[in-house]
Coordinates of C-alpha atoms and ligand atoms in Angstrom, one line a residue:
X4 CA 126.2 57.6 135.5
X5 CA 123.8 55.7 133.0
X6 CA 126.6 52.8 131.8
X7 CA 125.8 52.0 128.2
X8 CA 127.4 50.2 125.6
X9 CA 128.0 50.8 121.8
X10 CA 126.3 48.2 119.9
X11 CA 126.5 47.8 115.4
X12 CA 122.9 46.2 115.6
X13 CA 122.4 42.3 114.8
X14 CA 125.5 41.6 112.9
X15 CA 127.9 43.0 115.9
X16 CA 130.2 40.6 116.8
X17 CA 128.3 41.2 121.0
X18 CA 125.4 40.3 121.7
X19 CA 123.0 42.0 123.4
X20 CA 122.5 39.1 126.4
X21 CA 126.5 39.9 126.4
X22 CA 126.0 43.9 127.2
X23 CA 123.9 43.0 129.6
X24 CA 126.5 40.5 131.0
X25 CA 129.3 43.3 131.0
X26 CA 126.6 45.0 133.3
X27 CA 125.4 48.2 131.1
X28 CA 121.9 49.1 131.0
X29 CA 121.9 51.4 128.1
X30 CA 122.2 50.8 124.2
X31 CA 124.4 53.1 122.0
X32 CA 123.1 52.1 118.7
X33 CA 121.7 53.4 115.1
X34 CA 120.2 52.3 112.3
X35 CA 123.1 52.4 109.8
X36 CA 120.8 50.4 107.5
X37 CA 119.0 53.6 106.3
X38 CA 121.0 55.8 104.0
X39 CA 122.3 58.8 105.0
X40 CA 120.1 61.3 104.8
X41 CA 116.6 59.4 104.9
X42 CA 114.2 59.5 107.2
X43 CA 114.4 56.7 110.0
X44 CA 110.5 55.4 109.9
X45 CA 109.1 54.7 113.3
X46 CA 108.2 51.2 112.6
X47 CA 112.3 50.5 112.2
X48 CA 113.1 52.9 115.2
X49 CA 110.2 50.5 116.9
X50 CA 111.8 47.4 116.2
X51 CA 115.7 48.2 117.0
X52 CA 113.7 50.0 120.4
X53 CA 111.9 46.6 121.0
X54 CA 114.7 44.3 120.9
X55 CA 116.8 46.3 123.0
X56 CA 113.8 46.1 125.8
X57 CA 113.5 42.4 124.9
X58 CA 117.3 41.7 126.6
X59 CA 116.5 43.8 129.5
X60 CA 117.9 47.2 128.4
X61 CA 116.8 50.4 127.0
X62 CA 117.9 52.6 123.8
X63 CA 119.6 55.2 125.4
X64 CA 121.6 57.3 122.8
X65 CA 121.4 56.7 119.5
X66 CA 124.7 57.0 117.6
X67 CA 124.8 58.4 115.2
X68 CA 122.0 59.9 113.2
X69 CA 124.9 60.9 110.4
X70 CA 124.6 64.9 109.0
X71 CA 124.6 64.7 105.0
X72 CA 128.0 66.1 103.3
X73 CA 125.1 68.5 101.0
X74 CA 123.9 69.7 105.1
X75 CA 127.7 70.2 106.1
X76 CA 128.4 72.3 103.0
X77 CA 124.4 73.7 102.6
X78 CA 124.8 72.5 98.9
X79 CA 122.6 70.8 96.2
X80 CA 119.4 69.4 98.2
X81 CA 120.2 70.1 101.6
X82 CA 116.5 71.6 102.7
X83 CA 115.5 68.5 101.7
X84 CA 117.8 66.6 103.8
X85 CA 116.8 69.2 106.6
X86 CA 113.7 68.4 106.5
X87 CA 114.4 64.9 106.7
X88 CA 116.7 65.2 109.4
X89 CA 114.2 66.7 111.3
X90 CA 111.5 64.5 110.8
X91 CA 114.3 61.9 112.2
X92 CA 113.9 63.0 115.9
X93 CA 110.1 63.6 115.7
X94 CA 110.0 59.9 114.8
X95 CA 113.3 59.3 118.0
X96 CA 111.3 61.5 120.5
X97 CA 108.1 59.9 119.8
X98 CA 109.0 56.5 120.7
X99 CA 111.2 57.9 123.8
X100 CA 114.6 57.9 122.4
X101 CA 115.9 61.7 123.6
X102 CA 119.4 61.6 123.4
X103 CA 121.3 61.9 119.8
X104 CA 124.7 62.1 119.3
X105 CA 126.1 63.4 115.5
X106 CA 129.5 65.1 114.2
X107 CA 129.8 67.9 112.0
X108 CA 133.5 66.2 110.6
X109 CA 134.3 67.2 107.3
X110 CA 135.0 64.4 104.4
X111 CA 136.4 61.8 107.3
X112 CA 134.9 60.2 110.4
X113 CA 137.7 59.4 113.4
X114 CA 140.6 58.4 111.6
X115 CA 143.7 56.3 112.9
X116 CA 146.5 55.0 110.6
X117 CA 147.4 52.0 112.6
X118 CA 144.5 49.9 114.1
X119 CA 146.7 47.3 115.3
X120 CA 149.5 48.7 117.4
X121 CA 150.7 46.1 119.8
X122 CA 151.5 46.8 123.1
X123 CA 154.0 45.6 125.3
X124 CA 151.2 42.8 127.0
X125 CA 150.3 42.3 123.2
X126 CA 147.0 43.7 122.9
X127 CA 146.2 45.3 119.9
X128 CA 145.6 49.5 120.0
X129 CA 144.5 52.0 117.6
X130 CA 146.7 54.3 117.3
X131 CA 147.4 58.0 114.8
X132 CA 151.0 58.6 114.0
X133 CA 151.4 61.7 112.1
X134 CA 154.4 60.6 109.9
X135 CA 152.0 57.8 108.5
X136 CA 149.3 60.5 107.5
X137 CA 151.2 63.0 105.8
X138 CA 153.4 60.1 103.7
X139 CA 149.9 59.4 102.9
X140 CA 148.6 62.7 102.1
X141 CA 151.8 64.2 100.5
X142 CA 153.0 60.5 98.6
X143 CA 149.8 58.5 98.0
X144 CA 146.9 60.6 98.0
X145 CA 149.1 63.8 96.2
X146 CA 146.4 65.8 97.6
X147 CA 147.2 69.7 95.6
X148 CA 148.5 71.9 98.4
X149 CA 149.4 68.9 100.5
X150 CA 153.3 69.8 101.3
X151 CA 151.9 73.6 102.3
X152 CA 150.5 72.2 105.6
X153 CA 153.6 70.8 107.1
X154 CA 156.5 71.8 108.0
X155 CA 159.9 70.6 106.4
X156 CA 161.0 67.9 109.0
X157 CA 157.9 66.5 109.4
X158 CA 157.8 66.3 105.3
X159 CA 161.6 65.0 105.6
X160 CA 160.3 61.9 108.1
X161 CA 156.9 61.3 106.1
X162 CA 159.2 61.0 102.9
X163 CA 161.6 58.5 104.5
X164 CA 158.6 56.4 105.6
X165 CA 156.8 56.0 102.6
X166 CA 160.4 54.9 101.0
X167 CA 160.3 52.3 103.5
X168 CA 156.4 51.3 103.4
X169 CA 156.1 47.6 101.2
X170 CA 153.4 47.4 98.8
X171 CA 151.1 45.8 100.6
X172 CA 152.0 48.5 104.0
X173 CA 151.0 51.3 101.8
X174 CA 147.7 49.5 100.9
X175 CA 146.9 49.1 104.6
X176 CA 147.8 52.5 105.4
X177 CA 145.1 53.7 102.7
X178 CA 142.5 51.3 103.8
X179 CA 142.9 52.8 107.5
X180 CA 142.7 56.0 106.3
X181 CA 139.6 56.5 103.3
X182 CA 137.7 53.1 104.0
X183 CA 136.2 54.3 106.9
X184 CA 136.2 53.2 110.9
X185 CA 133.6 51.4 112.7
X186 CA 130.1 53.6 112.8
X187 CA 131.9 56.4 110.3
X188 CA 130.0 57.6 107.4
X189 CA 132.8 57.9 104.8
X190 CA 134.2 55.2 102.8
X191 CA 136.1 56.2 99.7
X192 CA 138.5 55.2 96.9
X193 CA 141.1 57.5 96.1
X194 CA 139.7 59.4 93.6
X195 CA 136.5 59.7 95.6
X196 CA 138.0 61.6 98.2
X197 CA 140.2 63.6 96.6
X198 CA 136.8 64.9 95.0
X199 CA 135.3 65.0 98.3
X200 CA 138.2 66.5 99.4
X201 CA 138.4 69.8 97.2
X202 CA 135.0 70.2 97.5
X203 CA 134.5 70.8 101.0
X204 CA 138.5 72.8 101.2
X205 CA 136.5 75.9 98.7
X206 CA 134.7 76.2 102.2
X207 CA 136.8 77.8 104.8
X208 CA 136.8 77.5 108.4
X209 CA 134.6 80.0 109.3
X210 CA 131.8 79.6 106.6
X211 CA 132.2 75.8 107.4
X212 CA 131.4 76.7 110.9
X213 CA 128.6 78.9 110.3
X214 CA 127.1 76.2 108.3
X215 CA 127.3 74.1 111.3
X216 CA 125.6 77.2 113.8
X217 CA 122.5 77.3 110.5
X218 CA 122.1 73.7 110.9
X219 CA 121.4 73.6 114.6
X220 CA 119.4 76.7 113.9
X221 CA 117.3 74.6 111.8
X222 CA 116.8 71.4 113.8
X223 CA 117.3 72.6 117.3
X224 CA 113.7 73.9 117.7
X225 CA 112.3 70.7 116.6
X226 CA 114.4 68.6 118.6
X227 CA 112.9 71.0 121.8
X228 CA 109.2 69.9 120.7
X229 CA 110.4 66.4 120.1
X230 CA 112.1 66.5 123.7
X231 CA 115.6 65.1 122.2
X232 CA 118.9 66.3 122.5
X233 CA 121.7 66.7 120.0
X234 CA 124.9 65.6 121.4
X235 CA 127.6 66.7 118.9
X236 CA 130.8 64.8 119.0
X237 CA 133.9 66.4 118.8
X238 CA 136.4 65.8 115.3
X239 CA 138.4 63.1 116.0
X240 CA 141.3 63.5 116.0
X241 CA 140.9 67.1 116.9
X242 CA 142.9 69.2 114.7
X243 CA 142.6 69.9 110.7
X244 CA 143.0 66.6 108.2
X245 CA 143.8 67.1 104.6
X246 CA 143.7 70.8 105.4
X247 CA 140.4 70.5 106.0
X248 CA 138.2 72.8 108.3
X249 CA 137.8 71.1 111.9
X250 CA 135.3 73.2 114.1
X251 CA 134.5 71.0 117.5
X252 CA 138.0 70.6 118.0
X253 CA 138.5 72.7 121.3
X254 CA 136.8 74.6 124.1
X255 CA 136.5 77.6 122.4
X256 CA 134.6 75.4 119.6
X257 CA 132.3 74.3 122.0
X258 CA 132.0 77.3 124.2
X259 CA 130.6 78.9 120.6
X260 CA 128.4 76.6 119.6
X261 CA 126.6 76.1 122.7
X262 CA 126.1 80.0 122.5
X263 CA 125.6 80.1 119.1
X264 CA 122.0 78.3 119.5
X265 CA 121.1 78.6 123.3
X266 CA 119.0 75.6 124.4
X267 CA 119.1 72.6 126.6
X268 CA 119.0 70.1 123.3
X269 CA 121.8 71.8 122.0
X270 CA 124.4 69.9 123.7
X271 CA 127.9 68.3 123.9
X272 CA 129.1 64.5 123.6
X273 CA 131.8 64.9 125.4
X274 CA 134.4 62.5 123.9
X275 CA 137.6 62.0 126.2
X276 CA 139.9 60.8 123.8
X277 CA 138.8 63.2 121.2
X278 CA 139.1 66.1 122.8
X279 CA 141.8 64.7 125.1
X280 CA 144.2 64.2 121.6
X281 CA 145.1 67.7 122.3
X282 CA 147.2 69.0 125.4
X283 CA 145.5 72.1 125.6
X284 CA 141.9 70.6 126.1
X285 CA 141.3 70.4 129.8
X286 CA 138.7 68.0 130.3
X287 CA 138.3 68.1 133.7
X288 CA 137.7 72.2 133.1
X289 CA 135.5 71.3 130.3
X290 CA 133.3 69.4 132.5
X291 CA 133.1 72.3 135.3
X292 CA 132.4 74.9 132.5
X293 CA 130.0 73.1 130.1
X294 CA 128.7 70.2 132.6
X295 CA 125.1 70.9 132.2
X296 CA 124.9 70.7 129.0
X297 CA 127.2 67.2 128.4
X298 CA 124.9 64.6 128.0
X299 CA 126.6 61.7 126.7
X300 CA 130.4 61.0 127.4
X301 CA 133.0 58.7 125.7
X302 CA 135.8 57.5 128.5
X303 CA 139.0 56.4 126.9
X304 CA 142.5 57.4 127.3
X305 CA 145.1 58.5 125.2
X306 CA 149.0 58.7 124.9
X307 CA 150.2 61.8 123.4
X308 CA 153.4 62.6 121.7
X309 CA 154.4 66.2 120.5
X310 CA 154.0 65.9 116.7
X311 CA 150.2 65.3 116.7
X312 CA 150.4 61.4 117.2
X313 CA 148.8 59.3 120.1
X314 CA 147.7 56.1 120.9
X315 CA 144.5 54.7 122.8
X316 CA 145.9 53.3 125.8
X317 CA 144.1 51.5 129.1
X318 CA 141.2 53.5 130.3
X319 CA 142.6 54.5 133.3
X320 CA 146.4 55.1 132.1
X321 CA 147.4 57.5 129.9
X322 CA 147.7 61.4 129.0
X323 CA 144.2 62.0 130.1
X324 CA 143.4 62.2 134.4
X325 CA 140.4 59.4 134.3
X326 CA 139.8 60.0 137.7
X327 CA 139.4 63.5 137.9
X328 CA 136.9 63.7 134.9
X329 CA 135.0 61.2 136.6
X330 CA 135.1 63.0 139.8
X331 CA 134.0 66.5 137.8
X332 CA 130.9 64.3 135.9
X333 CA 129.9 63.1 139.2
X334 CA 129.7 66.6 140.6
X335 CA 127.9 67.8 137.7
X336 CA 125.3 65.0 138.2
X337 CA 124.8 66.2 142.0
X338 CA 123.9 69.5 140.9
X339 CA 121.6 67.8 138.3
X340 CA 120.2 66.2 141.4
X341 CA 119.9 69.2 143.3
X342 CA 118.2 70.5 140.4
X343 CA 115.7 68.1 140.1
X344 CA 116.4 68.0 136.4
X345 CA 114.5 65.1 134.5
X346 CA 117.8 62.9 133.3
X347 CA 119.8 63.8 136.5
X348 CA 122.5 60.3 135.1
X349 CA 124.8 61.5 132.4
X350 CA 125.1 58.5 129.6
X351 CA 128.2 57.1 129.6
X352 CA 130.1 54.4 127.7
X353 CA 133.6 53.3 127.3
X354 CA 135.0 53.6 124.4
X355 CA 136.4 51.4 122.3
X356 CA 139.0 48.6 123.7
X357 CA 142.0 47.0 123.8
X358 CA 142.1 44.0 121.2
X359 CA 143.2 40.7 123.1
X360 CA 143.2 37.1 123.2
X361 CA 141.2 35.5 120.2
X362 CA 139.5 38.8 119.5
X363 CA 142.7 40.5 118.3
X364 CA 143.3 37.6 115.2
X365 CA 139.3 37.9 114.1
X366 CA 138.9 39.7 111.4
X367 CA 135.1 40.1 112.2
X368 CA 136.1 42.2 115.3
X369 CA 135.5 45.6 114.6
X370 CA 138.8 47.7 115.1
X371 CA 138.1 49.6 118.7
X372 CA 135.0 47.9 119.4
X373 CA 135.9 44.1 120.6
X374 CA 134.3 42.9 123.6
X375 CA 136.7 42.2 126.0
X376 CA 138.7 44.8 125.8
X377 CA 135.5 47.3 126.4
X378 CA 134.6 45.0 129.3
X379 CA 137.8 45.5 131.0
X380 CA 137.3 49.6 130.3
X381 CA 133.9 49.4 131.6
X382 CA 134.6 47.4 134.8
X383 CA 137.6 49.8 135.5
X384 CA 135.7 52.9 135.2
X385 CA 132.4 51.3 137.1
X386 CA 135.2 50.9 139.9
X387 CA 136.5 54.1 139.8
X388 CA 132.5 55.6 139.8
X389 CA 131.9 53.5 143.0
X390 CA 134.9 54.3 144.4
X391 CA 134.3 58.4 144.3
X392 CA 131.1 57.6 145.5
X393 CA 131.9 55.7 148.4
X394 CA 134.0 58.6 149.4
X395 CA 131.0 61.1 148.9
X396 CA 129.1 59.2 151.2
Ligands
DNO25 C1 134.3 56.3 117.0 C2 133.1 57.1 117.2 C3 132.7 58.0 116.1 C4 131.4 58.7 116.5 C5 130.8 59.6 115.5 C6 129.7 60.4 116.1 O1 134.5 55.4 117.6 O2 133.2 57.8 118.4 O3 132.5 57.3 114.9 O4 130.4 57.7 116.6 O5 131.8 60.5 115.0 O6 128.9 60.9 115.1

């Protein structure tokens, strides 16, 4: 497995000499400095591509090139945008960069309402507790048709939490919520998304995912002739928000998009702690079923609990079986092998990390992404990859 690292460009609090010290050789990176919905010129896609190289490591996946709310909906401009998006990975797959992951999410980007949920050993966790969304949804946000999408007890707790929620709790919980995550696209005020909101609920489920089919219809064949690969990543966390459509949620959403547009750069990120949010997502299954056409993988863990909620816990320990995902990636890249296929190593990183020590009280620490707490995911699942191997030996 290629180990690679998720990087926010110069201002991340790492450094690139620091990847390399954690031991990855790949780059997880975009250029968030170009609007959504532009076209990425080579000579930035040069630069970012040139200072990766000068610390010794390479660009590997690029994370995200973002999919315009007017593409999602195929409103107002979007051939436009298509167009641009397009010309995007001609400019990636002519400077070498063939591997780009996106997300078709609706309004949102991953979404936690907690991003410091301490842990017995006092590190600091992300973590989604339903109660805390829908006092949100149904108390703050007031969202019209809110109360219709849960049921009563669930309403009953949400109710008695808000009561208890301080001023200053409830501001937090927004903030979580509508101001946007590390490497998300949407940041919003109130108003803003409760605009956002009821504009993209007019489109149901299925139109919402036959948007997302005509999209890849439209930039899948240049992506072939630019020799890149789209990577979506599953919603996060993988079930409806806001009453929203969610449509790379499941297996079944991913076992119809990869037939809806048939080709090797029509592909799956396959995000563990996404997908694995859900009991009935078997990733290890996932992985024997859709394996050749993963080609980027989040590892994290998660702890589940029955009413939707979870928290990220170690990488190793959790809901999720670590070691027999691995296992199933590293059989996939033996037949890859045995293939001769031309990226026979699968890009990995792990995903987000525990906050600790000095990291968890600096504000400038982005929530998920410190750098220890990565460290200690990466070096666990780098010794869980040797391990298997060893024994295939
Ligand atoms: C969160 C990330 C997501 C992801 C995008 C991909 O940590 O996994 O923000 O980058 O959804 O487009």
């Amino acid at each position: 497995m290629q180990e690679t690292w998720r990087w926010f460009g110069p201002d991340d609090t790492v450094s690139l000499a620091q990847i390399r010290q954690a031991g990855a050789r790949g780059v997880v990176t975009a250029l968030d400095h170009i609007p959504t919905g532009e076209v990425w010129p080579v000579a930035d896609i040069d630069a970012r591509r040139q200072l990766i190289a000068d610390h010794g490591l390479v660009w590997a996946v690029v994370e995200s090139v973002p999919v315009h709310n007017d593409i999602k909906l195929r409103a107002g401009n979007y051939e436009r945008l298509i167009d641009n998006y397009r010309q995007t990975l001609r400019n990636l797959g002519q400077l070498g960069i063939n591997r780009v992951c996106y997300n078709f999410m609706p309004v949102v980007d991953w979404t936690r309402t907690n991003l410091d949920y301490e842990l017995p050993n006092k590190s600091g966790a992300l973590r989604f507790e339903m109660t805390d969304f829908v006092a949100y949804d149904v108390h703050m946000l007031k969202r019209d048709g809110a109360r219709d999408c849960y049921g009563h007890d669930l309403l009953d707790k949400a109710a008695q939490r808000f009561a208890a929620l301080t001023g200053a709790e409830r501001e937090a919980l927004e903030q979580n919520i509508i101001a946007g995550l590390p490497g998300g696209e949407g940041s919003y005020d109130r108003a803003g998304i409760r605009a956002e909101i009821a504009r993209f609920n007019e489109c149901g489920t299925e139109r919402y995912r036959a948007n997302l089919f005509a999209f890849l219809e439209d930039v899948i064949p240049v992506a072939e002739e630019a020799g890149v690969v789209l990577c979506v990543h599953p919603d996060d966390p993988p079930f409806s928000l806001f009453g929203l459509p969610r449509v790379v949620s499941t297996a079944d959403d991913a076992r119809a998009l990869l037939a809806a547009v048939p080709s090797p750069s029509n592909a799956l990120t396959l995000c563990a702690g996404s997908y694995g949010a859900r009991s009935d997502n078997d990733l290890t299954a996932m992985v024997r079923e859709f394996g050749e056409r993963i080609e980027f993988v989040h590892l994290r863990n998660v702890c589940r609990e029955s009413d939707g909620s979870f928290y990220e816990s170690e990488h190793l320990d959790g809901d999720i079986d670590m070691i027999g995902l691995v296992n199933a990636l590293l059989d996939q890249e033996g037949e890859r092998r045995s293939h001769a296929r031309r990226f026979p190593d699968i890009a990995m990183r792990p995903d987000h990390g525990h906050a600790m020590g000095e990291e968890r009280d600096d504000p400038k620490v982005r929530p998920g992404y410190s750098y220890a707490g990565r460290m200690k995911g990466l070096a666990e699942l780098r010794g869980v990859i040797y391990a298997l191997r060893k024994v295939r030996e």
